Coordinates of C-alpha atoms and ligand atoms in Angstrom, one line a residue:
M1 CA 39.7 90.8 123.0
K2 CA 40.5 92.4 126.3
Q3 CA 43.2 89.8 126.9
C4 CA 44.7 90.4 123.5
G5 CA 44.8 94.2 124.0
T6 CA 46.8 93.8 127.3
A7 CA 49.1 91.3 125.7
L8 CA 49.9 93.7 122.8
E9 CA 50.4 96.6 125.2
K10 CA 52.8 94.4 127.1
L11 CA 54.7 93.6 124.0
V12 CA 55.0 97.2 123.0
K13 CA 56.3 98.0 126.5
I14 CA 58.8 95.2 126.3
G15 CA 60.0 96.4 122.9
I16 CA 60.6 99.9 124.3
A17 CA 62.3 98.5 127.4
L18 CA 64.6 96.2 125.4
S19 CA 65.7 98.8 122.9
S20 CA 67.0 101.0 125.7
V21 CA 69.3 98.4 127.3
R22 CA 72.9 98.8 125.9
D23 CA 74.7 96.3 128.1
L24 CA 74.4 92.9 126.5
N25 CA 74.5 90.7 129.7
K26 CA 71.8 92.9 131.3
L27 CA 69.8 92.7 128.2
L28 CA 69.8 88.9 128.0
D29 CA 68.7 88.7 131.6
I30 CA 65.8 91.2 131.1
I31 CA 64.7 89.3 128.0
V32 CA 64.2 86.1 130.0
T33 CA 62.5 87.9 132.8
Q34 CA 60.1 89.6 130.5
A35 CA 59.3 86.5 128.5
R36 CA 58.6 84.6 131.7
E37 CA 56.3 87.3 132.9
L38 CA 54.5 87.3 129.5
A39 CA 54.0 83.6 129.6
N40 CA 53.6 83.3 133.3
C41 CA 56.1 80.4 133.7
D42 CA 58.4 79.1 136.4
A43 CA 61.7 79.0 134.5
G44 CA 63.4 80.2 131.4
S45 CA 66.8 80.2 129.6
L46 CA 68.4 81.8 126.7
Y47 CA 70.9 80.4 124.1
I48 CA 72.8 82.7 121.8
K49 CA 74.1 81.5 118.5
E50 CA 77.9 81.7 118.2
G51 CA 79.2 80.2 115.0
D52 CA 78.2 76.5 114.9
S53 CA 77.1 76.3 118.5
L54 CA 74.6 77.7 120.9
K55 CA 75.9 79.4 124.0
F56 CA 73.8 78.8 127.1
V57 CA 73.9 82.3 128.6
V58 CA 70.9 82.9 131.0
S59 CA 69.1 80.5 133.3
Q60 CA 66.3 81.6 135.6
N61 CA 64.3 79.2 137.7
D62 CA 62.0 80.5 140.5
T63 CA 61.5 77.1 142.2
L64 CA 65.2 76.3 142.3
A65 CA 66.1 79.9 143.3
K66 CA 63.7 79.6 146.3
K67 CA 65.3 76.2 147.3
L68 CA 68.8 77.6 147.0
G69 CA 67.8 80.7 148.9
E70 CA 66.8 78.5 151.8
S71 CA 69.9 76.3 151.7
Q72 CA 72.2 79.2 150.9
Q73 CA 74.3 77.2 148.5
A74 CA 73.8 79.0 145.2
E75 CA 75.8 77.3 142.5
P76 CA 77.4 79.9 140.3
F77 CA 76.0 79.8 136.8
K78 CA 78.5 79.0 134.1
P79 CA 77.9 79.6 130.4
F80 CA 78.6 76.6 128.2
N81 CA 78.3 75.8 124.5
I82 CA 76.4 73.0 122.8
P83 CA 76.7 72.2 119.1
I84 CA 73.8 73.1 116.8
S85 CA 72.4 69.7 115.8
N86 CA 68.9 68.4 115.4
K87 CA 69.4 66.0 118.3
S88 CA 69.0 68.6 121.0
L89 CA 65.8 70.6 121.3
S90 CA 67.4 74.0 121.2
G91 CA 69.7 72.9 118.3
Y92 CA 66.6 71.7 116.4
V93 CA 64.8 75.0 117.0
A94 CA 67.9 77.0 115.8
N95 CA 68.4 74.8 112.8
N96 CA 64.9 74.8 111.6
G97 CA 63.7 78.2 112.8
I98 CA 60.5 76.8 114.1
I99 CA 58.7 76.7 117.5
V100 CA 58.6 73.5 119.5
N101 CA 55.8 73.5 122.1
I102 CA 55.6 70.3 124.2
P103 CA 53.1 69.7 127.1
D104 CA 55.5 67.3 128.8
A105 CA 59.2 67.2 128.2
Y106 CA 59.3 63.6 129.4
R107 CA 56.8 62.5 126.8
I108 CA 58.2 63.7 123.5
P109 CA 56.1 62.5 120.6
Q110 CA 57.3 59.3 119.0
G111 CA 59.5 59.8 116.0
A112 CA 60.7 63.2 116.9
E113 CA 64.3 63.9 115.9
Y114 CA 65.2 65.8 119.0
H115 CA 65.3 64.6 122.5
F116 CA 65.1 66.2 125.9
D117 CA 68.2 66.2 128.0
K118 CA 67.2 65.2 131.5
S119 CA 70.7 65.7 133.1
F120 CA 69.8 69.2 134.4
D121 CA 66.7 67.9 136.2
Q122 CA 68.7 64.9 137.5
R123 CA 71.3 67.2 139.0
S124 CA 69.0 69.8 140.4
G125 CA 65.9 67.7 141.4
Y126 CA 63.8 69.9 139.2
R127 CA 60.9 68.5 137.1
T128 CA 60.6 70.0 133.7
C129 CA 57.1 69.5 132.4
S130 CA 55.7 71.9 129.8
M131 CA 58.2 73.6 127.6
I132 CA 58.2 76.0 124.7
Q133 CA 61.3 76.8 122.6
L134 CA 61.3 79.8 120.3
P135 CA 63.7 80.7 117.6
M136 CA 64.9 84.3 118.0
K137 CA 64.9 85.8 114.5
D138 CA 66.3 89.2 113.7
N139 CA 64.7 91.6 111.2
E140 CA 66.5 89.8 108.3
G141 CA 65.3 86.4 109.4
G142 CA 68.7 85.4 110.8
I143 CA 68.7 83.2 113.9
I144 CA 70.3 85.0 116.8
G145 CA 69.4 82.4 119.5
V146 CA 66.8 80.3 121.1
L147 CA 64.5 81.3 124.0
Q148 CA 63.3 78.4 126.2
L149 CA 60.4 78.7 128.7
I150 CA 59.5 76.0 131.1
N151 CA 56.5 75.1 133.2
A152 CA 53.7 77.5 132.4
M153 CA 51.3 78.0 135.3
D154 CA 47.6 78.7 135.7
P155 CA 46.5 81.4 138.2
A156 CA 46.5 78.7 140.9
G157 CA 50.1 77.9 140.4
Q158 CA 49.5 74.5 138.7
V159 CA 51.7 73.6 135.8
I160 CA 49.9 73.7 132.4
P161 CA 51.0 73.4 128.8
F162 CA 51.9 76.6 126.9
G163 CA 48.8 77.7 125.0
R164 CA 48.9 77.6 121.2
G165 CA 47.4 81.1 121.4
D166 CA 50.6 82.4 123.2
E167 CA 52.9 81.2 120.5
E168 CA 52.5 84.1 118.1
L169 CA 52.9 86.7 120.9
L170 CA 56.0 85.0 122.3
L171 CA 57.5 84.7 118.8
S172 CA 57.0 88.4 118.3
M173 CA 58.7 89.1 121.7
A174 CA 61.6 86.7 120.7
S175 CA 62.1 88.7 117.5
Q176 CA 62.1 92.0 119.3
A177 CA 64.7 90.5 121.7
A178 CA 66.7 89.2 118.7
V179 CA 66.9 92.7 117.2
A180 CA 67.9 94.2 120.6
I181 CA 70.6 91.6 121.0
K182 CA 71.9 92.3 117.6
N183 CA 72.1 96.0 118.3
A184 CA 73.7 95.5 121.7
K185 CA 76.4 93.2 120.1
L186 CA 77.1 95.9 117.5
N187 CA 77.5 98.4 120.4
D188 CA 79.9 96.0 122.1
D189 CA 81.9 95.6 118.9
I190 CA 82.1 99.4 118.4
R191 CA 83.1 99.9 122.0
E192 CA 85.8 97.2 121.7
A193 CA 87.1 98.7 118.4
H194 CA 87.1 102.1 120.0
L195 CA 89.1 101.0 123.1
D196 CA 91.5 99.0 120.9
T197 CA 92.1 102.0 118.7
I198 CA 92.8 104.2 121.7
F199 CA 95.2 101.7 123.1
R200 CA 97.0 101.4 119.8
L201 CA 97.2 105.2 119.5
G202 CA 99.0 105.2 122.8
I203 CA 101.4 102.6 121.6
A204 CA 102.0 104.6 118.4
A205 CA 103.1 107.5 120.6
E206 CA 105.7 105.3 122.3
Y207 CA 106.6 103.1 119.4
R208 CA 109.8 104.9 118.4
D209 CA 111.4 104.8 121.8
K210 CA 110.2 101.4 122.9
E211 CA 109.8 97.9 121.6
T212 CA 106.5 97.2 123.2
G213 CA 103.4 98.9 124.6
N214 CA 104.3 97.6 128.1
H215 CA 105.0 101.1 129.4
I216 CA 101.5 102.1 128.4
R217 CA 99.9 99.0 129.9
R218 CA 101.8 99.4 133.2
M219 CA 101.2 103.1 133.7
S220 CA 97.6 102.7 132.8
H221 CA 97.1 100.0 135.5
Y222 CA 99.2 102.0 138.0
S223 CA 96.9 105.0 137.4
A224 CA 93.8 102.9 138.0
I225 CA 95.3 101.4 141.2
I226 CA 95.9 104.9 142.6
A227 CA 92.4 106.1 141.6
E228 CA 90.9 103.1 143.3
K229 CA 93.0 103.6 146.5
M230 CA 91.8 107.2 146.5
G231 CA 88.3 105.9 146.8
M232 CA 87.1 106.7 143.3
S233 CA 84.0 104.9 141.9
P234 CA 84.7 101.8 139.7
D235 CA 83.4 103.7 136.6
K236 CA 85.9 106.6 137.3
V237 CA 88.7 104.1 137.9
E238 CA 88.0 102.5 134.5
L239 CA 87.8 105.9 132.8
I240 CA 91.2 106.7 134.2
R241 CA 92.6 103.3 133.1
L242 CA 91.4 103.9 129.6
S243 CA 92.3 107.6 129.2
S244 CA 95.8 107.4 130.6
P245 CA 97.3 105.4 127.7
M246 CA 97.3 108.6 125.6
H247 CA 99.2 110.8 128.0
D248 CA 102.3 110.9 125.7
I249 CA 100.4 110.9 122.3
G250 CA 102.1 114.3 121.6
K251 CA 105.5 112.4 121.3
V252 CA 104.5 111.6 117.7
G253 CA 105.3 115.2 117.0
I254 CA 108.8 115.1 118.5
P255 CA 111.7 114.6 116.0
D256 CA 113.7 111.3 116.3
G257 CA 116.9 113.2 117.0
I258 CA 115.5 114.4 120.2
L259 CA 113.1 111.6 121.3
L260 CA 115.7 108.9 120.6
K261 CA 118.8 110.8 121.8
P262 CA 120.9 108.4 123.9
G263 CA 122.2 111.1 126.1
R264 CA 120.9 114.1 128.1
L265 CA 118.9 116.8 126.2
T266 CA 120.3 120.3 125.7
P267 CA 118.1 123.1 127.0
D268 CA 116.8 123.8 123.5
E269 CA 116.0 120.2 122.9
R270 CA 114.3 120.1 126.2
V271 CA 111.9 122.9 125.2
I272 CA 110.9 121.0 122.1
M273 CA 110.5 117.8 124.1
E274 CA 108.2 119.5 126.6
S275 CA 105.9 120.5 123.8
H276 CA 104.7 116.8 123.7
T277 CA 102.1 118.0 126.2
T278 CA 100.6 120.7 124.1
I279 CA 101.0 118.7 120.9
G280 CA 99.0 115.9 122.6
A281 CA 96.3 118.4 123.6
G282 CA 96.2 119.6 120.0
I283 CA 95.6 116.1 118.7
L284 CA 92.9 115.4 121.2
K285 CA 91.0 118.7 121.2
D286 CA 87.4 119.3 120.1
S287 CA 86.2 115.8 120.8
N288 CA 82.8 115.3 122.4
I289 CA 83.8 111.8 123.7
P290 CA 84.2 112.0 127.5
L291 CA 87.1 109.5 127.4
L292 CA 89.0 111.6 124.9
Q293 CA 88.3 114.8 126.8
L294 CA 89.9 113.2 129.9
S295 CA 92.8 112.0 127.8
L296 CA 93.4 115.6 126.7
K297 CA 93.4 116.8 130.3
I298 CA 95.9 114.2 131.2
A299 CA 98.1 114.8 128.1
L300 CA 98.2 118.5 129.0
S301 CA 98.8 118.2 132.8
H302 CA 100.8 115.1 133.4
H303 CA 104.1 117.0 133.7
E304 CA 102.8 119.7 136.0
K305 CA 104.2 119.6 139.5
W306 CA 102.5 120.0 142.9
D307 CA 104.8 123.0 143.7
G308 CA 104.1 124.8 140.4
T309 CA 107.5 124.2 138.8
G310 CA 106.3 121.8 136.1
Y311 CA 105.2 122.4 132.5
P312 CA 103.5 123.6 130.2
D313 CA 101.4 126.0 132.4
K314 CA 103.2 125.9 135.8
V315 CA 99.9 125.1 137.5
N316 CA 100.1 124.0 141.1
G317 CA 98.4 122.0 143.8
E318 CA 94.8 121.2 143.3
D319 CA 94.6 123.4 140.3
I320 CA 96.2 120.5 138.5
P321 CA 93.4 118.1 137.4
I322 CA 93.4 115.1 139.8
E323 CA 93.8 112.7 136.8
G324 CA 96.9 114.6 135.8
R325 CA 98.4 114.3 139.3
I326 CA 97.7 110.6 139.3
V327 CA 99.2 109.9 135.9
A328 CA 102.2 112.1 136.8
L329 CA 103.2 109.7 139.5
A330 CA 102.3 106.5 137.6
D331 CA 104.4 107.8 134.6
V332 CA 107.5 108.7 136.7
F333 CA 107.4 105.5 138.7
D334 CA 107.4 103.6 135.4
A335 CA 110.1 105.8 133.8
L336 CA 112.4 105.3 136.7
S337 CA 111.9 101.6 137.3
N338 CA 112.6 100.8 133.6
K339 CA 115.3 101.4 131.1
R340 CA 115.0 104.4 128.7
V341 CA 117.2 105.2 125.7
Y342 CA 118.8 107.9 127.9
K343 CA 119.0 106.1 131.2
A344 CA 119.3 102.8 132.9
A345 CA 116.5 101.2 135.1
M346 CA 116.5 101.8 138.8
T347 CA 115.5 99.3 141.5
I348 CA 112.1 99.6 143.1
E349 CA 113.7 100.8 146.3
E350 CA 115.6 103.6 144.5
T351 CA 112.5 104.5 142.6
M352 CA 110.3 104.7 145.7
G353 CA 113.0 106.8 147.4
I354 CA 112.7 109.4 144.6
I355 CA 108.9 109.2 144.6
K356 CA 108.7 109.8 148.4
D357 CA 111.3 112.6 148.1
G358 CA 109.0 114.2 145.6
S359 CA 105.9 114.1 147.8
G360 CA 104.7 117.6 148.3
T361 CA 107.1 119.1 145.7
H362 CA 106.7 117.1 142.5
F363 CA 103.7 115.0 143.6
D364 CA 100.4 115.4 145.4
P365 CA 101.1 113.8 148.9
V366 CA 97.6 112.2 148.8
V367 CA 98.4 110.6 145.5
V368 CA 101.7 109.3 146.9
S369 CA 100.1 107.7 149.9
A370 CA 97.4 106.1 147.7
F371 CA 100.2 104.7 145.6
E372 CA 101.9 103.3 148.6
K373 CA 98.6 101.7 149.7
G374 CA 98.4 100.0 146.3
M375 CA 101.9 98.7 146.3
D376 CA 100.9 95.0 146.2
G377 CA 98.8 95.6 143.0
V378 CA 101.6 97.8 141.6
M379 CA 104.2 95.0 142.0
E380 CA 101.8 92.5 140.4
I381 CA 101.6 94.7 137.3
Y382 CA 105.3 95.4 137.4
Q383 CA 106.0 91.7 137.3
K384 CA 103.3 90.8 134.8
Y385 CA 104.4 93.4 132.2
K386 CA 108.2 93.3 132.9
E387 CA 110.5 94.2 130.0
I388 CA 112.5 91.2 129.0
Ligands
C2E401 P1 109.8 109.5 130.1 O1 111.1 108.9 129.8 O2 108.6 108.7 130.1 O3 109.9 110.2 131.6 C1 108.8 110.6 132.2 C2 109.2 111.4 133.5 O4 109.8 110.6 134.4 C3 110.2 112.5 133.2 O5 109.5 113.7 132.7 C4 110.8 112.7 134.6 O6 109.9 113.5 135.4 C5 110.8 111.4 135.1 N1 112.1 110.8 135.0 C6 112.6 110.0 134.0 N2 113.9 109.7 134.2 C7 114.3 110.2 135.3 C8 115.5 110.2 136.1 O7 116.5 109.6 135.7 N3 115.5 110.9 137.3 C9 114.3 111.6 137.7 N4 114.4 112.2 138.9 N5 113.2 111.6 137.0 C10 113.2 111.0 135.8 P2 110.4 114.8 131.9 O8 111.7 115.0 132.5 O9 109.5 115.9 131.7 O10 110.6 114.1 130.5 C11 109.6 113.9 129.6 C12 110.0 113.0 128.5 O11 111.1 113.6 127.9 C13 110.6 111.7 129.0 O12 109.6 110.7 129.1 C14 111.5 111.3 127.8 O13 110.8 110.8 126.7 C15 112.0 112.7 127.4 N6 113.3 113.0 128.1 C16 113.5 113.6 129.3 N7 114.8 113.7 129.5 C17 115.5 113.1 128.5 C18 116.9 113.0 128.2 O14 117.8 113.3 128.9 N8 117.2 112.3 127.0 C19 116.2 111.9 126.2 N9 116.6 111.3 125.0 N10 114.9 112.1 126.4 C20 114.5 112.7 127.6
SIN402 C1 92.8 96.7 124.7 O1 93.9 96.7 125.3 O2 92.7 95.9 123.7 C2 91.7 97.5 125.1 C3 92.1 98.9 125.4 C4 92.6 99.1 126.8 O3 92.4 98.2 127.6 O4 93.1 100.2 127.0
SIN403 C1 96.1 97.2 128.7 O1 96.8 96.7 129.6 O2 95.6 96.5 127.8 C2 95.8 98.6 128.7 C3 95.3 99.1 130.0 C4 94.0 98.5 130.2 O3 93.8 97.3 130.4 O4 93.0 99.2 130.3
FE404 FE1 105.1 112.8 129.1
FE405 FE1 105.1 108.2 129.6

């Protein structure tokens, strides 16, 4: 009874731990680690169902990890897909939704449909002995994947078969893991849809004066390069990469006659054009999503200038949000080095001449020098997303 109580407690703890992990890859890793602890075994892997195949996504093996640690030649793990068929063990488990528990993988009962693939052992020198494979069923009974545990050990470290008594416990754990994976995938999908929408909104803003979203792509990467060269954290760099595409979203509110005018704007037209900053802020206001809050800051401040002669608020110096100062440079660099309805493209040399001239007047000198440090990356993006 005591044993059972601790196991159930462990299971509850695992459930709570799994439901709090949002990152899918991290989650998959934790599932295998927890399952191995629960079953006290040497190795474990995870297969995720993807259409008609199983994707081998996690592989943990204490014995091989120790060996590799000593020889310092860790072979990088590569995910691969295998078709779901009854011939492979994991395919059989996924197809039939049942547990396979075998004391010795090299002595599979006569007449079994599946067979054990020895190629991994042959390559690595490992000896797979006891093995249990569990279907991971979500709350609706759908198979999400297969959990594979290898070489259970007794307290003395001797390999033993997986106990029949452990099956139910491990199956419960596998189901909890399946639900957690399903939720994490949903999160991933929502996040992707969210980013895609944001990116498309940015394109919508530029759609009328450009054929492609390449301006958005380039300036968003330029902004990220500057942020990185300024020493910002990877998270912050990504936040800037993803929030900068909406800097000109307010252009959706500018009439065609002005936005698409082939020649120079009159002072009155110029006033209307400049309102794209405040229109953008209006579109983005009152959001509680940090990414959109930063997009608003950028939309509002990307035409402010270091010396206070920009618009709409004539803010100067460090009172301009740093993200706005970064995007200001990325935006102008891209505007100058490409063709616009109202102007021809300049060369990179001419463009850099204007940028450097503007250091300390239009642009924050620190931002300019970060941009110069990132010039290799900038040129890569410039070439990769060149207008044809
Ligand atoms: P944009 O085309 O994306 O340009 C962004 C910024 O790049 C401009 O902000 C300006 O600071 C810089 N820039 C662009 N072309 C030149 C140039 O030939 N020389 C220099 N020194 N800087 C340049 P700005 O001026 O506030 O303009 C904001 C937006 O207003 C522009 O975005 C564009 O959509 C529109 N716009 C500006 N001037 C004209 C114009 O003469 N005709 C038309 N049709 N649109 C204009
Ligand atoms: C995408 O481009 O599809 C994702 C959004 C982004 O990278 O800005
Ligand atoms: C894009 O290039 O898809 C937009 C910028 C980004 O990758 O975040
Ligand atoms: Fe703008
Ligand atoms: Fe722009």
